[in-house]
């Protein structure tokens, strides 16, 4: 199971997407529970994947060190803004199986929303982490109306990332005309990325475009039974106050509380809405996102319908690649296993 562990609610940046630190009353900036109790809980799970989360998780490096020293897990990782990596000693970086660095693509785009100098700082971190030999580093983009998905993803590959994931800027942002942008820019960009993916696959290389891999994996292997991130059934988030939540961003919502570190937790069971149950894309999408299933209609109204449409068009573009990929698999140019992807091993969401 995936364990997203908040180390702090504090963040050193103030990106326009989420606005920076949580109020310490909601997500305290220091950990308030006994680590030994959490240790017992996690070690009862032989498949535990621990991902450090925040705020900016590296602002509490001692807690990361304590967990990595004290708790046995099958896999460790971190979601970081990539500007404070020197706070964690190298020996702990060497034990990280996956590092997700927030960067939106080209420099101007990244600095526009994350603050001047962020791009250079993340790039420096990428070089250092690559030199340490971390096996998997994922660029984690937030995609806005200013993103050119093809150009920005390819830029990230060109500067040394081997894996790129993205999410659409939809939860915290003001509404924007996402549908018209999707048809004029995003979906054509996905198509172009698909062509690049095939070009590489024809040479035996599988590009680490995580949304593609997550969708293709559901095609060639098991489909999703719920949101690919695992929220509410294969993943939990432990807040610094000890609350155990179904989704890491649902820190205010009562439906998300599954228990706490002291008393334990219980999954509530997923309630997949009828429109998803009967949707032909459910196996690839799993209902997309628990948070949006619970809150989407109230928060976004018709914007929510637009996201649904964009999800369907994205899946169609990716699935259209399979007729060529089938051929490459049959010819032995790539193996089917190269397309197998479990998002809960990396804490990615698959559907943008
Ligand atoms: S595409 Fe939309 S309707 Fe279909 S499963 Fe995903 S979220 Fe549900
Ligand atoms: S995809 Fe949705 S449910 Fe999953 S972690 Fe992100 S916000 Fe939460």
Short mmCIF file of C-alpha atoms and ligand atoms in Angstrom, two decimals:
data_model
loop_
_atom_site.label_atom_id
_atom_site.label_comp_id
_atom_site.label_asym_id
_atom_site.label_seq_id
_atom_site.Cartn_x
_atom_site.Cartn_y
_atom_site.Cartn_z
CA UNK A 1 0.00 0.00 0.00
CA UNK A 2 1.08 3.59 -0.58
CA UNK A 3 1.77 5.67 2.55
CA UNK A 4 2.01 9.41 1.88
CA UNK A 5 3.64 10.84 4.97
CA UNK A 6 3.39 14.57 5.63
CA UNK A 7 6.57 15.78 7.29
CA UNK A 8 5.33 19.38 7.64
CA UNK A 9 2.60 21.71 6.42
CA UNK A 10 5.20 24.39 5.75
CA UNK A 11 6.54 25.26 2.31
CA UNK A 12 9.38 27.61 1.34
CA UNK A 13 7.72 28.53 -1.97
CA UNK A 14 4.43 30.19 -2.74
CA UNK A 15 3.47 28.79 -6.11
CA UNK A 16 0.35 30.25 -7.59
CA UNK A 17 -1.30 26.83 -7.82
CA UNK A 18 -1.64 26.15 -4.12
CA UNK A 19 -0.40 29.34 -2.43
CA UNK A 20 2.31 27.81 -0.23
CA UNK A 21 2.21 26.59 3.36
CA UNK A 22 -0.86 25.14 5.05
CA UNK A 23 -2.06 26.93 8.15
CA UNK A 24 -0.38 25.18 11.11
CA UNK A 25 -3.87 24.72 12.57
CA UNK A 26 -4.80 22.47 9.67
CA UNK A 27 -1.52 20.71 8.88
CA UNK A 28 0.95 21.43 11.73
CA UNK A 29 4.49 22.32 10.74
CA UNK A 30 5.88 19.76 13.18
CA UNK A 31 4.87 16.13 13.62
CA UNK A 32 2.53 15.66 16.60
CA UNK A 33 2.27 11.88 16.93
CA UNK A 34 4.54 9.12 18.22
CA UNK A 35 6.64 7.67 15.40
CA UNK A 36 6.75 4.25 17.09
CA UNK A 37 2.99 3.88 16.70
CA UNK A 38 3.23 4.72 13.00
CA UNK A 39 6.14 2.29 12.66
CA UNK A 40 4.02 -0.56 13.98
CA UNK A 41 1.23 0.30 11.57
CA UNK A 42 3.45 0.56 8.50
CA UNK A 43 5.51 -2.52 9.27
CA UNK A 44 2.34 -4.62 9.39
CA UNK A 45 2.15 -3.87 5.65
CA UNK A 46 4.72 -5.98 3.81
CA UNK A 47 4.13 -3.97 0.61
CA UNK A 48 4.55 -0.53 2.18
CA UNK A 49 5.71 2.26 -0.14
CA UNK A 50 6.54 5.40 1.84
CA UNK A 51 6.50 8.74 0.03
CA UNK A 52 7.39 11.93 1.94
CA UNK A 53 4.95 14.76 1.31
CA UNK A 54 4.19 18.29 2.50
CA UNK A 55 4.25 21.35 2.47
CA UNK A 56 7.82 20.96 1.38
CA UNK A 57 8.88 17.68 3.01
CA UNK A 58 12.58 18.63 3.07
CA UNK A 59 11.87 21.40 5.59
CA UNK A 60 11.71 18.63 8.20
CA UNK A 61 14.72 16.50 7.21
CA UNK A 62 15.17 15.04 10.70
CA UNK A 63 11.79 13.35 10.51
CA UNK A 64 12.66 11.86 7.10
CA UNK A 65 15.94 10.57 8.55
CA UNK A 66 14.13 9.06 11.56
CA UNK A 67 11.63 7.24 9.35
CA UNK A 68 14.29 5.95 6.97
CA UNK A 69 16.41 4.79 9.91
CA UNK A 70 13.59 3.25 11.94
CA UNK A 71 10.91 1.95 9.60
CA UNK A 72 11.15 -0.97 7.20
CA UNK A 73 9.44 -0.29 3.89
CA UNK A 74 9.71 -1.89 0.49
CA UNK A 75 10.22 1.46 -1.22
CA UNK A 76 10.96 5.08 -0.27
CA UNK A 77 10.32 8.25 -2.22
CA UNK A 78 9.63 11.94 -1.94
CA UNK A 79 7.55 14.61 -3.67
CA UNK A 80 9.61 17.79 -3.41
CA UNK A 81 9.81 21.22 -5.01
CA UNK A 82 13.50 20.45 -5.50
CA UNK A 83 14.90 23.66 -4.01
CA UNK A 84 16.15 22.31 -0.67
CA UNK A 85 17.74 18.98 -1.45
CA UNK A 86 20.95 19.85 0.43
CA UNK A 87 19.02 19.64 3.72
CA UNK A 88 18.96 15.84 3.48
CA UNK A 89 22.31 14.04 3.72
CA UNK A 90 23.41 12.05 0.70
CA UNK A 91 23.17 8.68 2.44
CA UNK A 92 19.38 9.12 2.64
CA UNK A 93 19.10 10.19 -0.99
CA UNK A 94 20.89 6.97 -1.88
CA UNK A 95 18.06 5.03 -0.23
CA UNK A 96 15.33 6.82 -2.21
CA UNK A 97 13.79 4.66 -4.93
CA UNK A 98 11.84 7.49 -6.52
CA UNK A 99 12.09 11.28 -6.39
CA UNK A 100 9.39 13.52 -7.85
CA UNK A 101 10.62 17.05 -8.62
CA UNK A 102 8.12 19.82 -9.31
CA UNK A 103 8.94 21.64 -12.53
CA UNK A 104 6.48 22.80 -15.16
CA UNK A 105 8.59 22.62 -18.31
CA UNK A 106 10.58 25.48 -19.83
CA UNK A 107 12.24 28.03 -17.57
CA UNK A 108 9.93 30.96 -18.20
CA UNK A 109 6.86 28.83 -17.55
CA UNK A 110 8.22 27.27 -14.36
CA UNK A 111 9.38 30.58 -12.88
CA UNK A 112 6.16 32.33 -13.81
CA UNK A 113 4.12 30.20 -11.41
CA UNK A 114 6.71 28.90 -8.94
CA UNK A 115 8.85 32.01 -8.48
CA UNK A 116 11.97 33.44 -10.13
CA UNK A 117 15.00 31.18 -9.88
CA UNK A 118 12.99 28.00 -9.23
CA UNK A 119 13.82 26.43 -12.58
CA UNK A 120 17.59 26.88 -12.11
CA UNK A 121 17.40 25.53 -8.59
CA UNK A 122 15.49 22.40 -9.68
CA UNK A 123 17.86 21.84 -12.56
CA UNK A 124 20.83 21.98 -10.18
CA UNK A 125 19.07 19.44 -7.95
CA UNK A 126 18.38 17.18 -10.90
CA UNK A 127 22.07 17.16 -11.82
CA UNK A 128 23.06 16.35 -8.24
CA UNK A 129 20.42 13.63 -7.80
CA UNK A 130 21.38 12.06 -11.13
CA UNK A 131 25.01 12.03 -10.01
CA UNK A 132 24.02 10.30 -6.76
CA UNK A 133 22.51 7.59 -8.95
CA UNK A 134 18.85 7.68 -7.93
CA UNK A 135 17.16 5.14 -10.13
CA UNK A 136 13.95 7.01 -10.82
CA UNK A 137 13.46 10.78 -10.97
CA UNK A 138 10.13 12.05 -12.22
CA UNK A 139 9.43 15.60 -13.36
CA UNK A 140 6.08 16.57 -11.92
CA UNK A 141 4.47 19.30 -14.00
CA UNK A 142 1.44 21.41 -13.35
CA UNK A 143 -0.14 22.15 -16.71
CA UNK A 144 -1.86 25.50 -17.32
CA UNK A 145 -3.23 27.37 -20.31
CA UNK A 146 0.34 28.59 -20.92
CA UNK A 147 1.74 25.06 -21.30
CA UNK A 148 2.53 23.61 -24.67
CA UNK A 149 2.35 19.98 -23.60
CA UNK A 150 4.56 18.69 -26.41
CA UNK A 151 7.24 21.38 -26.11
CA UNK A 152 7.32 21.36 -22.33
CA UNK A 153 7.44 17.58 -21.91
CA UNK A 154 10.15 17.29 -24.58
CA UNK A 155 12.08 20.09 -22.91
CA UNK A 156 12.11 18.15 -19.65
CA UNK A 157 13.43 15.06 -21.43
CA UNK A 158 16.11 17.22 -23.08
CA UNK A 159 17.47 18.50 -19.74
CA UNK A 160 17.93 15.04 -18.24
CA UNK A 161 14.60 13.77 -16.92
CA UNK A 162 13.72 10.24 -18.00
CA UNK A 163 10.19 10.33 -16.60
CA UNK A 164 7.58 13.06 -16.82
CA UNK A 165 4.20 13.25 -15.17
CA UNK A 166 1.68 16.08 -15.19
CA UNK A 167 -1.57 17.24 -13.68
CA UNK A 168 -3.95 19.82 -15.09
CA UNK A 169 -4.25 22.99 -13.02
CA UNK A 170 -7.85 22.43 -12.11
CA UNK A 171 -8.39 22.04 -8.39
CA UNK A 172 -7.22 25.28 -6.84
CA UNK A 173 -7.19 27.59 -9.83
CA UNK A 174 -9.82 30.07 -10.88
CA UNK A 175 -11.90 28.67 -13.69
CA UNK A 176 -10.40 29.15 -17.12
CA UNK A 177 -11.51 28.15 -20.58
CA UNK A 178 -9.94 24.73 -20.33
CA UNK A 179 -12.09 23.16 -23.02
CA UNK A 180 -11.17 25.53 -25.79
CA UNK A 181 -7.48 25.32 -24.77
CA UNK A 182 -7.71 21.52 -24.73
CA UNK A 183 -9.03 21.30 -28.27
CA UNK A 184 -6.72 23.94 -29.71
CA UNK A 185 -3.51 23.07 -27.88
CA UNK A 186 -3.51 20.21 -25.38
CA UNK A 187 -5.09 17.33 -27.33
CA UNK A 188 -3.07 18.11 -30.50
CA UNK A 189 0.01 18.20 -28.25
CA UNK A 190 -0.87 14.81 -26.75
CA UNK A 191 -1.22 13.47 -30.31
CA UNK A 192 2.24 14.79 -31.18
CA UNK A 193 3.67 13.25 -28.01
CA UNK A 194 2.00 9.99 -29.06
CA UNK A 195 3.85 10.15 -32.39
CA UNK A 196 7.13 10.69 -30.54
CA UNK A 197 6.30 7.80 -28.19
CA UNK A 198 5.77 5.51 -31.21
CA UNK A 199 8.92 6.72 -32.94
CA UNK A 200 10.95 5.82 -29.85
CA UNK A 201 9.09 2.52 -29.33
CA UNK A 202 9.93 1.52 -32.91
CA UNK A 203 13.59 1.74 -31.81
CA UNK A 204 12.95 -0.31 -28.67
CA UNK A 205 12.77 2.65 -26.27
CA UNK A 206 9.75 3.26 -24.07
CA UNK A 207 9.56 6.94 -23.15
CA UNK A 208 8.72 7.61 -19.50
CA UNK A 209 5.58 9.60 -20.19
CA UNK A 210 3.74 8.54 -17.05
CA UNK A 211 0.14 9.33 -18.10
CA UNK A 212 0.72 7.26 -21.25
CA UNK A 213 2.25 4.36 -19.32
CA UNK A 214 -0.55 4.37 -16.75
CA UNK A 215 -3.22 4.21 -19.45
CA UNK A 216 -1.35 1.66 -21.58
CA UNK A 217 -0.78 -0.50 -18.53
CA UNK A 218 -4.53 -0.59 -17.93
CA UNK A 219 -4.96 -1.67 -21.54
CA UNK A 220 -2.37 -4.44 -21.60
CA UNK A 221 -2.73 -5.55 -17.96
CA UNK A 222 -5.35 -5.04 -15.23
CA UNK A 223 -7.56 -1.97 -15.43
CA UNK A 224 -8.22 0.34 -12.49
CA UNK A 225 -11.01 -0.35 -10.00
CA UNK A 226 -10.89 3.18 -8.63
CA UNK A 227 -8.80 6.34 -9.01
CA UNK A 228 -5.33 5.30 -10.23
CA UNK A 229 -3.64 7.23 -7.38
CA UNK A 230 -5.14 4.65 -5.03
CA UNK A 231 -6.94 7.23 -2.87
CA UNK A 232 -9.42 5.57 -0.56
CA UNK A 233 -8.47 1.97 -1.29
CA UNK A 234 -4.72 1.50 -1.96
CA UNK A 235 -3.24 4.66 -0.56
CA UNK A 236 -3.49 6.72 2.61
CA UNK A 237 -2.01 10.00 3.76
CA UNK A 238 -0.77 10.60 7.29
CA UNK A 239 -1.04 14.25 8.31
CA UNK A 240 1.39 15.75 10.83
CA UNK A 241 -1.41 15.91 13.40
CA UNK A 242 -1.83 12.12 13.12
CA UNK A 243 -5.03 12.12 11.05
CA UNK A 244 -5.15 9.42 8.40
CA UNK A 245 -6.73 10.71 5.20
CA UNK A 246 -7.98 9.09 2.01
CA UNK A 247 -6.40 11.79 -0.19
CA UNK A 248 -3.46 14.07 0.62
CA UNK A 249 -5.10 17.26 -0.55
CA UNK A 250 -8.33 16.65 1.36
CA UNK A 251 -7.06 18.13 4.62
CA UNK A 252 -10.26 20.09 5.32
CA UNK A 253 -12.83 17.53 4.26
CA UNK A 254 -14.46 15.28 6.83
CA UNK A 255 -15.30 12.50 4.36
CA UNK A 256 -11.55 12.00 3.86
CA UNK A 257 -10.74 11.15 7.48
CA UNK A 258 -10.23 7.38 7.79
CA UNK A 259 -8.83 7.35 11.34
CA UNK A 260 -5.68 8.44 13.11
CA UNK A 261 -2.27 7.13 14.05
CA UNK A 262 -3.28 6.33 17.64
CA UNK A 263 -6.56 4.53 16.93
CA UNK A 264 -5.88 3.06 13.50
CA UNK A 265 -7.87 3.49 10.29
CA UNK A 266 -10.40 1.78 8.09
CA UNK A 267 -11.12 2.31 4.40
CA UNK A 268 -14.69 3.46 3.88
CA UNK A 269 -15.22 1.71 0.55
CA UNK A 270 -15.26 3.60 -2.73
CA UNK A 271 -18.53 4.92 -4.06
CA UNK A 272 -18.01 5.12 -7.77
CA UNK A 273 -20.76 7.22 -9.39
CA UNK A 274 -23.04 5.66 -11.96
CA UNK A 275 -21.62 7.80 -14.80
CA UNK A 276 -18.18 6.25 -14.20
CA UNK A 277 -19.44 2.71 -13.63
CA UNK A 278 -21.11 2.77 -17.01
CA UNK A 279 -18.34 4.71 -18.75
CA UNK A 280 -16.48 2.83 -21.46
CA UNK A 281 -13.21 4.39 -20.25
CA UNK A 282 -13.52 3.34 -16.62
CA UNK A 283 -10.82 0.66 -16.80
CA UNK A 284 -8.32 3.33 -17.94
CA UNK A 285 -9.50 6.15 -15.71
CA UNK A 286 -10.92 4.56 -12.58
CA UNK A 287 -13.07 7.65 -12.03
CA UNK A 288 -9.94 9.83 -12.25
CA UNK A 289 -9.72 11.39 -8.80
CA UNK A 290 -11.51 10.69 -5.53
CA UNK A 291 -11.31 14.34 -4.50
CA UNK A 292 -13.02 15.49 -7.67
CA UNK A 293 -15.63 12.73 -7.41
CA UNK A 294 -16.47 13.99 -3.91
CA UNK A 295 -16.08 17.73 -4.42
CA UNK A 296 -15.97 18.38 -8.16
CA UNK A 297 -19.59 19.22 -8.86
CA UNK A 298 -19.79 21.68 -5.94
CA UNK A 299 -16.49 23.32 -6.75
CA UNK A 300 -16.46 23.50 -10.49
CA UNK A 301 -19.91 22.91 -12.04
CA UNK A 302 -19.54 22.75 -15.81
CA UNK A 303 -15.74 22.92 -15.53
CA UNK A 304 -16.01 19.44 -14.05
CA UNK A 305 -17.84 18.20 -17.16
CA UNK A 306 -15.10 19.74 -19.30
CA UNK A 307 -12.45 17.80 -17.39
CA UNK A 308 -14.37 14.63 -18.02
CA UNK A 309 -14.43 15.30 -21.74
CA UNK A 310 -10.69 16.08 -21.77
CA UNK A 311 -10.00 12.83 -19.90
CA UNK A 312 -11.91 10.85 -22.51
CA UNK A 313 -10.15 12.52 -25.44
CA UNK A 314 -6.76 11.95 -23.77
CA UNK A 315 -7.48 8.25 -23.23
CA UNK A 316 -8.61 7.88 -26.85
CA UNK A 317 -5.36 9.42 -28.09
CA UNK A 318 -3.25 7.09 -25.94
CA UNK A 319 -5.24 3.96 -26.76
CA UNK A 320 -4.97 4.76 -30.47
CA UNK A 321 -1.24 4.03 -30.12
CA UNK A 322 -1.88 0.39 -29.27
CA UNK A 323 -2.41 -0.77 -32.85
CA UNK A 324 1.22 0.18 -33.56
CA UNK A 325 2.50 -0.94 -30.17
CA UNK A 326 0.87 -4.37 -30.70
CA UNK A 327 3.03 -4.71 -33.78
CA UNK A 328 6.23 -3.68 -31.95
CA UNK A 329 5.40 -6.16 -29.19
CA UNK A 330 4.72 -8.97 -31.65
CA UNK A 331 7.97 -8.21 -33.48
CA UNK A 332 9.89 -8.29 -30.19
CA UNK A 333 11.02 -4.65 -30.55
CA UNK A 334 9.58 -3.82 -27.13
CA UNK A 335 8.16 -6.15 -24.52
CA UNK A 336 4.70 -5.83 -23.03
CA UNK A 337 6.26 -5.67 -19.58
CA UNK A 338 7.88 -2.34 -20.47
CA UNK A 339 4.35 -0.96 -20.55
CA UNK A 340 3.41 -2.23 -17.11
CA UNK A 341 2.99 0.58 -14.62
CA UNK A 342 1.64 0.75 -11.08
CA UNK A 343 1.09 4.39 -10.04
CA UNK A 344 0.98 3.57 -6.34
CA UNK A 345 4.68 2.63 -6.50
CA UNK A 346 5.55 6.21 -7.50
CA UNK A 347 2.64 8.25 -6.06
CA UNK A 348 1.50 9.43 -9.48
CA UNK A 349 -2.12 9.94 -10.50
CA UNK A 350 -1.93 8.76 -14.15
CA UNK A 351 -4.95 10.70 -15.43
CA UNK A 352 -3.86 14.36 -15.74
S1 LIG B 1 -13.79 9.45 -18.08
FE1 LIG B 1 -15.12 10.55 -16.65
S2 LIG B 1 -17.01 9.33 -16.58
FE2 LIG B 1 -15.41 8.04 -17.46
S3 LIG B 1 -14.58 6.92 -15.71
FE3 LIG B 1 -13.32 8.75 -16.01
S4 LIG B 1 -14.18 10.29 -14.65
FE4 LIG B 1 -15.71 8.66 -14.89
S1 LIG B 2 -5.75 12.27 -7.87
FE1 LIG B 2 -7.38 13.16 -6.62
S2 LIG B 2 -7.86 11.63 -5.08
FE2 LIG B 2 -5.89 11.09 -5.97
S3 LIG B 2 -4.38 12.04 -4.61
FE3 LIG B 2 -4.77 13.50 -6.25
S4 LIG B 2 -6.39 14.82 -5.48
FE4 LIG B 2 -6.37 13.00 -4.16
#
